[in-house]
Amino acid sequence: AASVKYLTGDGAGIKDFIDKFDTFLFDCDGVLWSGDHVFEGVPETLLLLRSKGKRIVFVTNNSTKSRQDYVKKLAGMGIEAGPDDVFGSSYSAAVYISRILKLPAGKRKVYVIGEAGVEHELASEGVPFVGGTDPSYRRDITPEDFAGLADGSLLDPEVGAVLCGLDFHVNYLKLAHGLQYLRRGARFLATNIDSTLPMHHDIFLGAGSCSVPLANAVGEQPLALGKPSQAMMDAVEGKFQLDRARTCMVGDRLNTDIKFGIEGKLGGTLHVLTGVHSKADWEAEDAVAVPAFYADKLSDLRECA
Ligand code: PLP
Ligand code: CA
C-alpha cells in the first residue's frame, strides 16, 4: 500500500500522471457526483482533460439508466457527452447477450428483472425481452400463479436468459418467474451485483438485492456484466479501440472500479476519496484491490501546469 502514489494537486505529479494516458474511464457516482449533486470543479476538470486531447468514457454500473439517460444527466451537470461516450452495465449486458452469448433460435428472449434502462439497452441491441417494467408483474402472487409457474403455462417458452438489474419494484412474483426460467435452463446474468446503493449519505439495497434471492434458490451465481467483469472491459476495448497501457480507470470503489482496471491490465488506476471506499480500505491487509494512484478529489487534477 506504501507504493500508492498520492496526487496532491500541487503540480508536477499531476502533469506526469496525465501524460501517461490517452483515455480515462470514469466511474460516475462517487467520482463526478453524489446522487444529483455534481462535485465542485468536475466539469472544468473534464474540459481540461479534453483540451489536452484525452478521450473520456463514462463507465457506470447504474443499470437503471440507459446511455441516453446518462447523456441527459451529464448535460444537466454541465458535462457535455454523447451516447457513445457512455458505457453502462445495462448496455454491457445487452452487448454481451447480442454479440457474445448468441442465444439459440427459439430461445432468444430475455426475462428482465430491472428498470427501463435495461429494456432500452436490450432494445438498442435488438434483443427481445419480457418482464421488466411490465405492470402486470407488479402485484401479489396468487395460488393460480404458483400452479401456472410450476406447469410452465405462465412461462414464455422462448426465454433463454434471465437478466437481473436493480428493480425498484422487485417482488415474489417477479423472482418466482426468474426461478422457473432458470430451472428450465435459462442462462443466469446480472447487469451488476453491487451490494449497496449509496444515497443521501446513507446506503440502500444495490442491484445485488435483486439477483441474490435467485442465486440463493438455484445455488449458482449470475454472470455479472458490469464492473469488474472483464466482459465489460472487452466490450469497451472493442468499441473504443483502447490501448490498455495508455488507459486509466478512475473510481471510488475498490471491488468494482479499481479491480476492473487492474484485472483489465490498464496502465493505471486512480482511486478518488469522494465516494464509497476510503484510504483505509486499500491500506487493509485483506484489501480486494490496491490502486496505483489516489487523490482526495477529481478536481485536484486541475492543478497541473
Ligand atoms: N446502480 C444504481 C442503481 C445507481 O443508482 C448507482 C449510482 O447512481 C450505481 C449503481 C453506481 O454507479 P457508478 O458505477 O456510476 O458508481
Ligand atoms: Ca461509483
mmCIF file of C-alpha atoms and ligand atoms in Angstrom:
data_model
loop_
_atom_site.group_PDB
_atom_site.id
_atom_site.type_symbol
_atom_site.label_atom_id
_atom_site.label_comp_id
_atom_site.label_asym_id
_atom_site.label_seq_id
_atom_site.Cartn_x
_atom_site.Cartn_y
_atom_site.Cartn_z
ATOM 1 C CA ALA A 1 0.000 0.000 0.000
ATOM 2 C CA ALA A 2 3.010 2.281 0.540
ATOM 3 C CA SER A 3 3.514 2.355 -3.225
ATOM 4 C CA VAL A 4 0.161 4.028 -3.954
ATOM 5 C CA LYS A 5 1.063 7.414 -5.379
ATOM 6 C CA TYR A 6 -0.740 10.399 -3.903
ATOM 7 C CA LEU A 7 -1.722 13.080 -6.400
ATOM 8 C CA THR A 8 -1.633 16.042 -4.061
ATOM 9 C CA GLY A 9 -2.908 18.584 -6.527
ATOM 10 C CA ASP A 10 0.025 20.972 -6.313
ATOM 11 C CA GLY A 11 1.988 20.469 -9.508
ATOM 12 C CA ALA A 12 4.360 18.129 -11.300
ATOM 13 C CA GLY A 13 2.976 14.819 -10.046
ATOM 14 C CA ILE A 14 -0.286 15.582 -11.757
ATOM 15 C CA LYS A 15 1.199 16.503 -15.108
ATOM 16 C CA ASP A 16 3.275 13.302 -15.176
ATOM 17 C CA PHE A 17 0.165 11.334 -14.281
ATOM 18 C CA ILE A 18 -1.955 12.893 -17.028
ATOM 19 C CA ASP A 19 0.814 12.448 -19.612
ATOM 20 C CA LYS A 20 0.819 8.686 -19.052
ATOM 21 C CA PHE A 21 -2.657 8.249 -20.519
ATOM 22 C CA ASP A 22 -4.697 8.922 -23.664
ATOM 23 C CA THR A 23 -8.008 7.621 -22.332
ATOM 24 C CA PHE A 24 -9.679 7.975 -18.957
ATOM 25 C CA LEU A 25 -12.509 5.662 -17.961
ATOM 26 C CA PHE A 26 -14.592 7.474 -15.367
ATOM 27 C CA ASP A 27 -16.866 5.869 -12.857
ATOM 28 C CA CYS A 28 -19.708 8.349 -12.290
ATOM 29 C CA ASP A 29 -21.398 8.238 -8.882
ATOM 30 C CA GLY A 30 -18.842 8.980 -6.175
ATOM 31 C CA VAL A 31 -16.343 10.417 -8.689
ATOM 32 C CA LEU A 32 -18.201 13.073 -10.705
ATOM 33 C CA TRP A 33 -21.203 13.486 -8.457
ATOM 34 C CA SER A 34 -23.068 12.123 -5.498
ATOM 35 C CA GLY A 35 -26.686 11.394 -6.420
ATOM 36 C CA ASP A 36 -27.876 14.586 -8.092
ATOM 37 C CA HIS A 37 -25.110 16.844 -6.772
ATOM 38 C CA VAL A 38 -22.128 17.408 -9.079
ATOM 39 C CA PHE A 39 -18.831 17.856 -7.245
ATOM 40 C CA GLU A 40 -17.290 21.304 -7.466
ATOM 41 C CA GLY A 41 -14.769 21.719 -10.295
ATOM 42 C CA VAL A 42 -15.571 18.433 -12.031
ATOM 43 C CA PRO A 43 -16.945 19.830 -15.339
ATOM 44 C CA GLU A 44 -13.871 22.102 -15.587
ATOM 45 C CA THR A 45 -11.529 19.185 -14.883
ATOM 46 C CA LEU A 46 -13.094 17.123 -17.665
ATOM 47 C CA LEU A 47 -12.847 20.089 -20.051
ATOM 48 C CA LEU A 48 -9.200 20.470 -19.173
ATOM 49 C CA LEU A 49 -8.502 16.794 -19.877
ATOM 50 C CA ARG A 50 -10.318 17.041 -23.196
ATOM 51 C CA SER A 51 -8.361 20.190 -24.072
ATOM 52 C CA LYS A 52 -5.220 18.084 -23.657
ATOM 53 C CA GLY A 53 -6.608 15.619 -26.201
ATOM 54 C CA LYS A 54 -7.665 12.986 -23.682
ATOM 55 C CA ARG A 55 -10.593 10.760 -24.516
ATOM 56 C CA ILE A 56 -13.149 10.379 -21.758
ATOM 57 C CA VAL A 57 -15.526 7.445 -21.371
ATOM 58 C CA PHE A 58 -18.130 7.289 -18.611
ATOM 59 C CA VAL A 59 -18.308 3.736 -17.261
ATOM 60 C CA THR A 60 -21.110 3.227 -14.765
ATOM 61 C CA ASN A 61 -22.663 0.235 -13.031
ATOM 62 C CA ASN A 62 -26.008 2.003 -12.752
ATOM 63 C CA SER A 63 -28.319 -0.341 -14.678
ATOM 64 C CA THR A 64 -31.478 1.702 -14.175
ATOM 65 C CA LYS A 65 -30.447 4.297 -16.759
ATOM 66 C CA SER A 66 -29.692 3.931 -20.462
ATOM 67 C CA ARG A 67 -26.795 5.675 -22.217
ATOM 68 C CA GLN A 68 -29.282 8.275 -23.425
ATOM 69 C CA ASP A 69 -30.453 8.881 -19.840
ATOM 70 C CA TYR A 70 -26.821 9.403 -18.843
ATOM 71 C CA VAL A 71 -26.263 11.930 -21.605
ATOM 72 C CA LYS A 72 -29.138 13.936 -20.131
ATOM 73 C CA LYS A 73 -27.857 13.585 -16.598
ATOM 74 C CA LEU A 74 -24.354 14.648 -17.646
ATOM 75 C CA ALA A 75 -25.724 17.626 -19.570
ATOM 76 C CA GLY A 76 -27.717 18.702 -16.527
ATOM 77 C CA MET A 77 -24.460 18.785 -14.591
ATOM 78 C CA GLY A 78 -22.661 20.842 -17.197
ATOM 79 C CA ILE A 79 -20.773 17.928 -18.740
ATOM 80 C CA GLU A 80 -21.052 17.539 -22.484
ATOM 81 C CA ALA A 81 -21.224 13.943 -23.740
ATOM 82 C CA GLY A 82 -22.879 11.859 -26.419
ATOM 83 C CA PRO A 83 -24.333 8.339 -26.057
ATOM 84 C CA ASP A 84 -21.117 6.907 -27.472
ATOM 85 C CA ASP A 85 -19.153 8.393 -24.571
ATOM 86 C CA VAL A 86 -21.169 6.357 -22.063
ATOM 87 C CA PHE A 87 -20.830 2.674 -21.230
ATOM 88 C CA GLY A 88 -23.282 1.417 -18.599
ATOM 89 C CA SER A 89 -23.838 -2.039 -17.135
ATOM 90 C CA SER A 90 -27.173 -2.409 -18.965
ATOM 91 C CA TYR A 91 -25.524 -1.662 -22.282
ATOM 92 C CA SER A 92 -22.672 -4.004 -21.386
ATOM 93 C CA ALA A 93 -25.198 -6.779 -20.717
ATOM 94 C CA ALA A 94 -27.063 -6.064 -23.958
ATOM 95 C CA VAL A 95 -23.835 -6.174 -25.989
ATOM 96 C CA TYR A 96 -22.791 -9.406 -24.296
ATOM 97 C CA ILE A 97 -26.157 -11.051 -24.977
ATOM 98 C CA SER A 98 -26.411 -9.955 -28.606
ATOM 99 C CA ARG A 99 -22.788 -10.360 -29.702
ATOM 100 C CA ILE A 100 -21.213 -12.993 -27.465
ATOM 101 C CA LEU A 101 -23.863 -15.157 -25.807
ATOM 102 C CA LYS A 102 -25.795 -15.670 -29.073
ATOM 103 C CA LEU A 103 -28.837 -17.444 -27.617
ATOM 104 C CA PRO A 104 -30.107 -20.300 -29.832
ATOM 105 C CA ALA A 105 -33.073 -19.792 -32.174
ATOM 106 C CA GLY A 106 -36.343 -20.155 -30.297
ATOM 107 C CA LYS A 107 -34.628 -19.130 -27.032
ATOM 108 C CA ARG A 108 -33.734 -15.557 -27.898
ATOM 109 C CA LYS A 109 -35.856 -13.732 -25.318
ATOM 110 C CA VAL A 110 -34.538 -12.338 -22.065
ATOM 111 C CA TYR A 111 -36.612 -12.277 -18.893
ATOM 112 C CA VAL A 112 -35.759 -8.993 -17.175
ATOM 113 C CA ILE A 113 -35.813 -8.073 -13.523
ATOM 114 C CA GLY A 114 -34.908 -4.396 -13.743
ATOM 115 C CA GLU A 115 -35.891 -0.909 -14.774
ATOM 116 C CA ALA A 116 -36.326 0.882 -18.107
ATOM 117 C CA GLY A 117 -32.574 1.361 -18.597
ATOM 118 C CA VAL A 118 -32.155 -2.388 -19.087
ATOM 119 C CA GLU A 119 -35.060 -2.508 -21.526
ATOM 120 C CA HIS A 120 -33.795 0.417 -23.607
ATOM 121 C CA GLU A 121 -30.354 -1.083 -23.991
ATOM 122 C CA LEU A 122 -31.670 -4.564 -24.860
ATOM 123 C CA ALA A 123 -33.912 -2.929 -27.473
ATOM 124 C CA SER A 124 -30.956 -0.943 -28.857
ATOM 125 C CA GLU A 125 -29.151 -4.239 -29.492
ATOM 126 C CA GLY A 126 -32.267 -5.885 -30.928
ATOM 127 C CA VAL A 127 -32.696 -8.333 -28.047
ATOM 128 C CA PRO A 128 -36.362 -9.242 -27.326
ATOM 129 C CA PHE A 129 -37.392 -9.301 -23.678
ATOM 130 C CA VAL A 130 -40.294 -9.901 -21.301
ATOM 131 C CA GLY A 131 -40.828 -8.812 -17.682
ATOM 132 C CA GLY A 132 -39.003 -5.610 -16.776
ATOM 133 C CA THR A 133 -41.334 -2.683 -16.265
ATOM 134 C CA ASP A 134 -44.423 -4.621 -17.457
ATOM 135 C CA PRO A 135 -47.002 -3.547 -14.849
ATOM 136 C CA SER A 136 -48.701 -6.957 -14.858
ATOM 137 C CA TYR A 137 -45.852 -8.269 -12.682
ATOM 138 C CA ARG A 138 -46.370 -5.580 -10.047
ATOM 139 C CA ARG A 139 -48.793 -7.438 -7.782
ATOM 140 C CA ASP A 140 -49.048 -10.151 -5.157
ATOM 141 C CA ILE A 141 -48.574 -13.760 -6.247
ATOM 142 C CA THR A 142 -51.759 -15.873 -6.289
ATOM 143 C CA PRO A 143 -52.377 -19.655 -5.950
ATOM 144 C CA GLU A 144 -53.063 -19.682 -9.714
ATOM 145 C CA ASP A 145 -49.630 -18.127 -10.340
ATOM 146 C CA PHE A 146 -47.910 -20.880 -8.349
ATOM 147 C CA ALA A 147 -49.761 -23.538 -10.367
ATOM 148 C CA GLY A 148 -49.124 -21.832 -13.717
ATOM 149 C CA LEU A 149 -45.451 -21.309 -12.979
ATOM 150 C CA ALA A 150 -44.997 -24.922 -11.890
ATOM 151 C CA ASP A 151 -46.669 -26.363 -15.010
ATOM 152 C CA GLY A 152 -44.988 -23.773 -17.239
ATOM 153 C CA SER A 153 -48.214 -22.361 -18.674
ATOM 154 C CA LEU A 154 -47.341 -18.871 -17.397
ATOM 155 C CA LEU A 155 -43.827 -19.006 -18.847
ATOM 156 C CA ASP A 156 -42.701 -17.777 -22.250
ATOM 157 C CA PRO A 157 -41.075 -20.784 -23.984
ATOM 158 C CA GLU A 158 -38.706 -18.508 -25.905
ATOM 159 C CA VAL A 159 -36.907 -17.183 -22.819
ATOM 160 C CA GLY A 160 -33.269 -18.288 -22.869
ATOM 161 C CA ALA A 161 -31.772 -15.962 -20.259
ATOM 162 C CA VAL A 162 -32.664 -14.172 -17.042
ATOM 163 C CA LEU A 163 -31.080 -10.748 -16.614
ATOM 164 C CA CYS A 164 -31.170 -9.032 -13.207
ATOM 165 C CA GLY A 165 -30.517 -5.354 -12.658
ATOM 166 C CA LEU A 166 -31.705 -3.117 -9.889
ATOM 167 C CA ASP A 167 -35.502 -3.257 -9.820
ATOM 168 C CA PHE A 168 -37.315 -0.863 -7.500
ATOM 169 C CA HIS A 169 -40.455 -2.997 -7.853
ATOM 170 C CA VAL A 170 -38.887 -6.387 -7.170
ATOM 171 C CA ASN A 171 -41.361 -8.814 -5.594
ATOM 172 C CA TYR A 172 -42.048 -12.527 -5.112
ATOM 173 C CA LEU A 173 -43.948 -12.857 -8.400
ATOM 174 C CA LYS A 174 -41.040 -11.478 -10.452
ATOM 175 C CA LEU A 175 -38.496 -13.621 -8.622
ATOM 176 C CA ALA A 176 -40.682 -16.722 -8.991
ATOM 177 C CA HIS A 177 -40.761 -16.233 -12.776
ATOM 178 C CA GLY A 178 -36.978 -15.835 -12.752
ATOM 179 C CA LEU A 179 -36.506 -19.016 -10.744
ATOM 180 C CA GLN A 180 -38.703 -21.083 -13.056
ATOM 181 C CA TYR A 181 -36.856 -19.845 -16.151
ATOM 182 C CA LEU A 182 -33.539 -20.703 -14.521
ATOM 183 C CA ARG A 183 -34.805 -24.154 -13.503
ATOM 184 C CA ARG A 184 -35.668 -24.735 -17.156
ATOM 185 C CA GLY A 185 -32.153 -23.957 -18.328
ATOM 186 C CA ALA A 186 -32.100 -20.187 -18.888
ATOM 187 C CA ARG A 187 -28.687 -18.521 -18.553
ATOM 188 C CA PHE A 188 -28.299 -16.516 -15.336
ATOM 189 C CA LEU A 189 -26.997 -12.972 -15.952
ATOM 190 C CA ALA A 190 -26.831 -9.750 -13.935
ATOM 191 C CA THR A 191 -26.062 -6.216 -15.018
ATOM 192 C CA ASN A 192 -24.077 -5.761 -11.805
ATOM 193 C CA ILE A 193 -24.108 -7.148 -8.306
ATOM 194 C CA ASP A 194 -23.271 -4.022 -6.265
ATOM 195 C CA SER A 195 -24.290 -4.880 -2.717
ATOM 196 C CA THR A 196 -25.203 -1.334 -1.838
ATOM 197 C CA LEU A 197 -26.526 1.828 -3.432
ATOM 198 C CA PRO A 198 -25.171 4.959 -1.759
ATOM 199 C CA MET A 199 -27.745 7.753 -1.468
ATOM 200 C CA HIS A 200 -28.377 10.665 0.876
ATOM 201 C CA HIS A 201 -25.171 9.946 2.840
ATOM 202 C CA ASP A 202 -26.524 6.507 3.663
ATOM 203 C CA ILE A 203 -26.706 3.155 1.896
ATOM 204 C CA PHE A 204 -29.654 1.351 0.319
ATOM 205 C CA LEU A 205 -30.048 -2.009 -1.442
ATOM 206 C CA GLY A 206 -27.961 -2.300 -4.618
ATOM 207 C CA ALA A 207 -28.600 -4.410 -7.715
ATOM 208 C CA GLY A 208 -27.368 -7.500 -5.856
ATOM 209 C CA SER A 209 -30.559 -7.324 -3.824
ATOM 210 C CA CYS A 210 -32.432 -8.491 -6.927
ATOM 211 C CA SER A 211 -30.172 -11.355 -8.052
ATOM 212 C CA VAL A 212 -29.123 -12.729 -4.650
ATOM 213 C CA PRO A 213 -32.532 -14.314 -3.888
ATOM 214 C CA LEU A 214 -32.328 -16.201 -7.197
ATOM 215 C CA ALA A 215 -28.689 -17.146 -6.653
ATOM 216 C CA ASN A 216 -29.695 -18.473 -3.263
ATOM 217 C CA ALA A 217 -32.549 -20.512 -4.723
ATOM 218 C CA VAL A 218 -30.584 -22.090 -7.595
ATOM 219 C CA GLY A 219 -27.216 -22.339 -5.820
ATOM 220 C CA GLU A 220 -25.444 -20.613 -8.690
ATOM 221 C CA GLN A 221 -24.045 -17.095 -9.109
ATOM 222 C CA PRO A 222 -25.092 -14.978 -12.097
ATOM 223 C CA LEU A 223 -22.563 -13.882 -14.674
ATOM 224 C CA ALA A 224 -22.367 -10.160 -13.829
ATOM 225 C CA LEU A 225 -21.620 -7.905 -16.791
ATOM 226 C CA GLY A 226 -20.862 -4.593 -15.073
ATOM 227 C CA LYS A 227 -17.567 -3.600 -13.451
ATOM 228 C CA PRO A 228 -15.377 -5.552 -12.586
ATOM 229 C CA SER A 229 -16.451 -8.024 -15.276
ATOM 230 C CA GLN A 230 -13.838 -8.335 -17.989
ATOM 231 C CA ALA A 231 -16.658 -8.960 -20.468
ATOM 232 C CA MET A 232 -17.364 -5.250 -19.986
ATOM 233 C CA MET A 233 -13.698 -4.324 -20.419
ATOM 234 C CA ASP A 234 -13.518 -6.375 -23.617
ATOM 235 C CA ALA A 235 -16.632 -4.614 -24.913
ATOM 236 C CA VAL A 236 -15.191 -1.187 -24.033
ATOM 237 C CA GLU A 237 -11.902 -2.107 -25.693
ATOM 238 C CA GLY A 238 -13.686 -3.287 -28.832
ATOM 239 C CA LYS A 239 -15.830 -0.187 -29.099
ATOM 240 C CA PHE A 240 -13.134 2.417 -28.405
ATOM 241 C CA GLN A 241 -10.047 0.622 -29.782
ATOM 242 C CA LEU A 242 -8.440 1.075 -26.367
ATOM 243 C CA ASP A 243 -4.734 0.947 -25.877
ATOM 244 C CA ARG A 244 -4.964 -0.568 -22.413
ATOM 245 C CA ALA A 245 -1.464 0.521 -21.424
ATOM 246 C CA ARG A 246 -2.438 4.159 -22.104
ATOM 247 C CA THR A 247 -5.787 3.951 -20.296
ATOM 248 C CA CYS A 248 -6.578 4.839 -16.688
ATOM 249 C CA MET A 249 -9.653 3.775 -14.711
ATOM 250 C CA VAL A 250 -10.855 6.350 -12.175
ATOM 251 C CA GLY A 251 -13.242 5.216 -9.446
ATOM 252 C CA ASP A 252 -14.393 5.343 -5.851
ATOM 253 C CA ARG A 253 -14.925 1.605 -5.256
ATOM 254 C CA LEU A 254 -12.124 -0.927 -4.941
ATOM 255 C CA ASN A 255 -14.153 -4.089 -5.631
ATOM 256 C CA THR A 256 -15.748 -2.734 -8.807
ATOM 257 C CA ASP A 257 -13.727 0.135 -10.353
ATOM 258 C CA ILE A 258 -10.173 -0.484 -9.202
ATOM 259 C CA LYS A 259 -10.446 -4.257 -9.595
ATOM 260 C CA PHE A 260 -11.881 -3.661 -13.094
ATOM 261 C CA GLY A 261 -8.826 -1.619 -14.074
ATOM 262 C CA ILE A 262 -6.262 -3.951 -12.503
ATOM 263 C CA GLU A 263 -7.741 -7.150 -13.940
ATOM 264 C CA GLY A 264 -8.066 -5.405 -17.298
ATOM 265 C CA LYS A 265 -4.301 -4.694 -17.141
ATOM 266 C CA LEU A 266 -4.828 -0.986 -17.712
ATOM 267 C CA GLY A 267 -1.859 1.343 -17.490
ATOM 268 C CA GLY A 268 -3.238 2.873 -14.309
ATOM 269 C CA THR A 269 -5.969 3.081 -11.710
ATOM 270 C CA LEU A 270 -6.873 6.195 -9.728
ATOM 271 C CA HIS A 271 -8.886 5.985 -6.522
ATOM 272 C CA VAL A 272 -10.665 9.195 -5.534
ATOM 273 C CA LEU A 273 -11.816 9.570 -1.958
ATOM 274 C CA THR A 274 -15.188 11.220 -2.664
ATOM 275 C CA GLY A 275 -17.270 8.030 -2.699
ATOM 276 C CA VAL A 276 -17.805 4.648 -1.089
ATOM 277 C CA HIS A 277 -14.295 3.469 -0.202
ATOM 278 C CA SER A 278 -11.609 5.219 1.800
ATOM 279 C CA LYS A 279 -7.836 5.059 2.013
ATOM 280 C CA ALA A 280 -8.136 2.610 4.915
ATOM 281 C CA ASP A 281 -9.856 0.133 2.592
ATOM 282 C CA TRP A 282 -6.752 -0.380 0.440
ATOM 283 C CA GLU A 283 -4.367 0.023 3.367
ATOM 284 C CA ALA A 284 -6.033 -3.000 4.981
ATOM 285 C CA GLU A 285 -4.167 -6.316 4.890
ATOM 286 C CA ASP A 286 -7.004 -8.011 3.007
ATOM 287 C CA ALA A 287 -7.765 -5.186 0.518
ATOM 288 C CA VAL A 288 -9.634 -6.518 -2.543
ATOM 289 C CA ALA A 289 -7.705 -4.188 -4.861
ATOM 290 C CA VAL A 290 -4.995 -1.567 -4.410
ATOM 291 C CA PRO A 291 -4.938 1.401 -6.805
ATOM 292 C CA ALA A 292 -1.786 2.766 -8.434
ATOM 293 C CA PHE A 293 -2.762 6.376 -7.621
ATOM 294 C CA TYR A 294 -5.103 8.158 -5.272
ATOM 295 C CA ALA A 295 -6.386 11.707 -4.923
ATOM 296 C CA ASP A 296 -8.683 13.417 -2.451
ATOM 297 C CA LYS A 297 -10.994 14.500 -5.249
ATOM 298 C CA LEU A 298 -11.125 14.517 -9.027
ATOM 299 C CA SER A 299 -10.856 18.293 -9.326
ATOM 300 C CA ASP A 300 -7.315 18.104 -7.853
ATOM 301 C CA LEU A 301 -6.253 17.081 -11.365
ATOM 302 C CA ARG A 302 -6.907 20.668 -12.427
ATOM 303 C CA GLU A 303 -3.778 21.759 -10.635
ATOM 304 C CA CYS A 304 -1.485 20.639 -13.403
ATOM 305 C CA ALA A 305 0.923 23.053 -15.012
HETATM 306 N N1 PLP B 1 -26.578 1.252 -9.501
HETATM 307 C C1 PLP B 1 -27.503 2.218 -9.341
HETATM 308 C C2 PLP B 1 -28.945 1.881 -9.451
HETATM 309 C C3 PLP B 1 -27.118 3.540 -9.093
HETATM 310 O O1 PLP B 1 -28.063 4.496 -8.950
HETATM 311 C C4 PLP B 1 -25.747 3.822 -8.989
HETATM 312 C C5 PLP B 1 -25.321 5.174 -8.754
HETATM 313 O O2 PLP B 1 -26.028 6.143 -9.040
HETATM 314 C C6 PLP B 1 -24.814 2.792 -9.160
HETATM 315 C C7 PLP B 1 -25.262 1.529 -9.422
HETATM 316 C C8 PLP B 1 -23.337 3.011 -9.124
HETATM 317 O O3 PLP B 1 -22.971 3.752 -10.238
HETATM 318 P P1 PLP B 1 -21.434 4.064 -10.550
HETATM 319 O O4 PLP B 1 -20.845 2.819 -11.141
HETATM 320 O O5 PLP B 1 -21.516 5.193 -11.528
HETATM 321 O O6 PLP B 1 -20.815 4.468 -9.272
HETATM 322 CA CA CA B 2 -19.023 4.817 -8.140
#
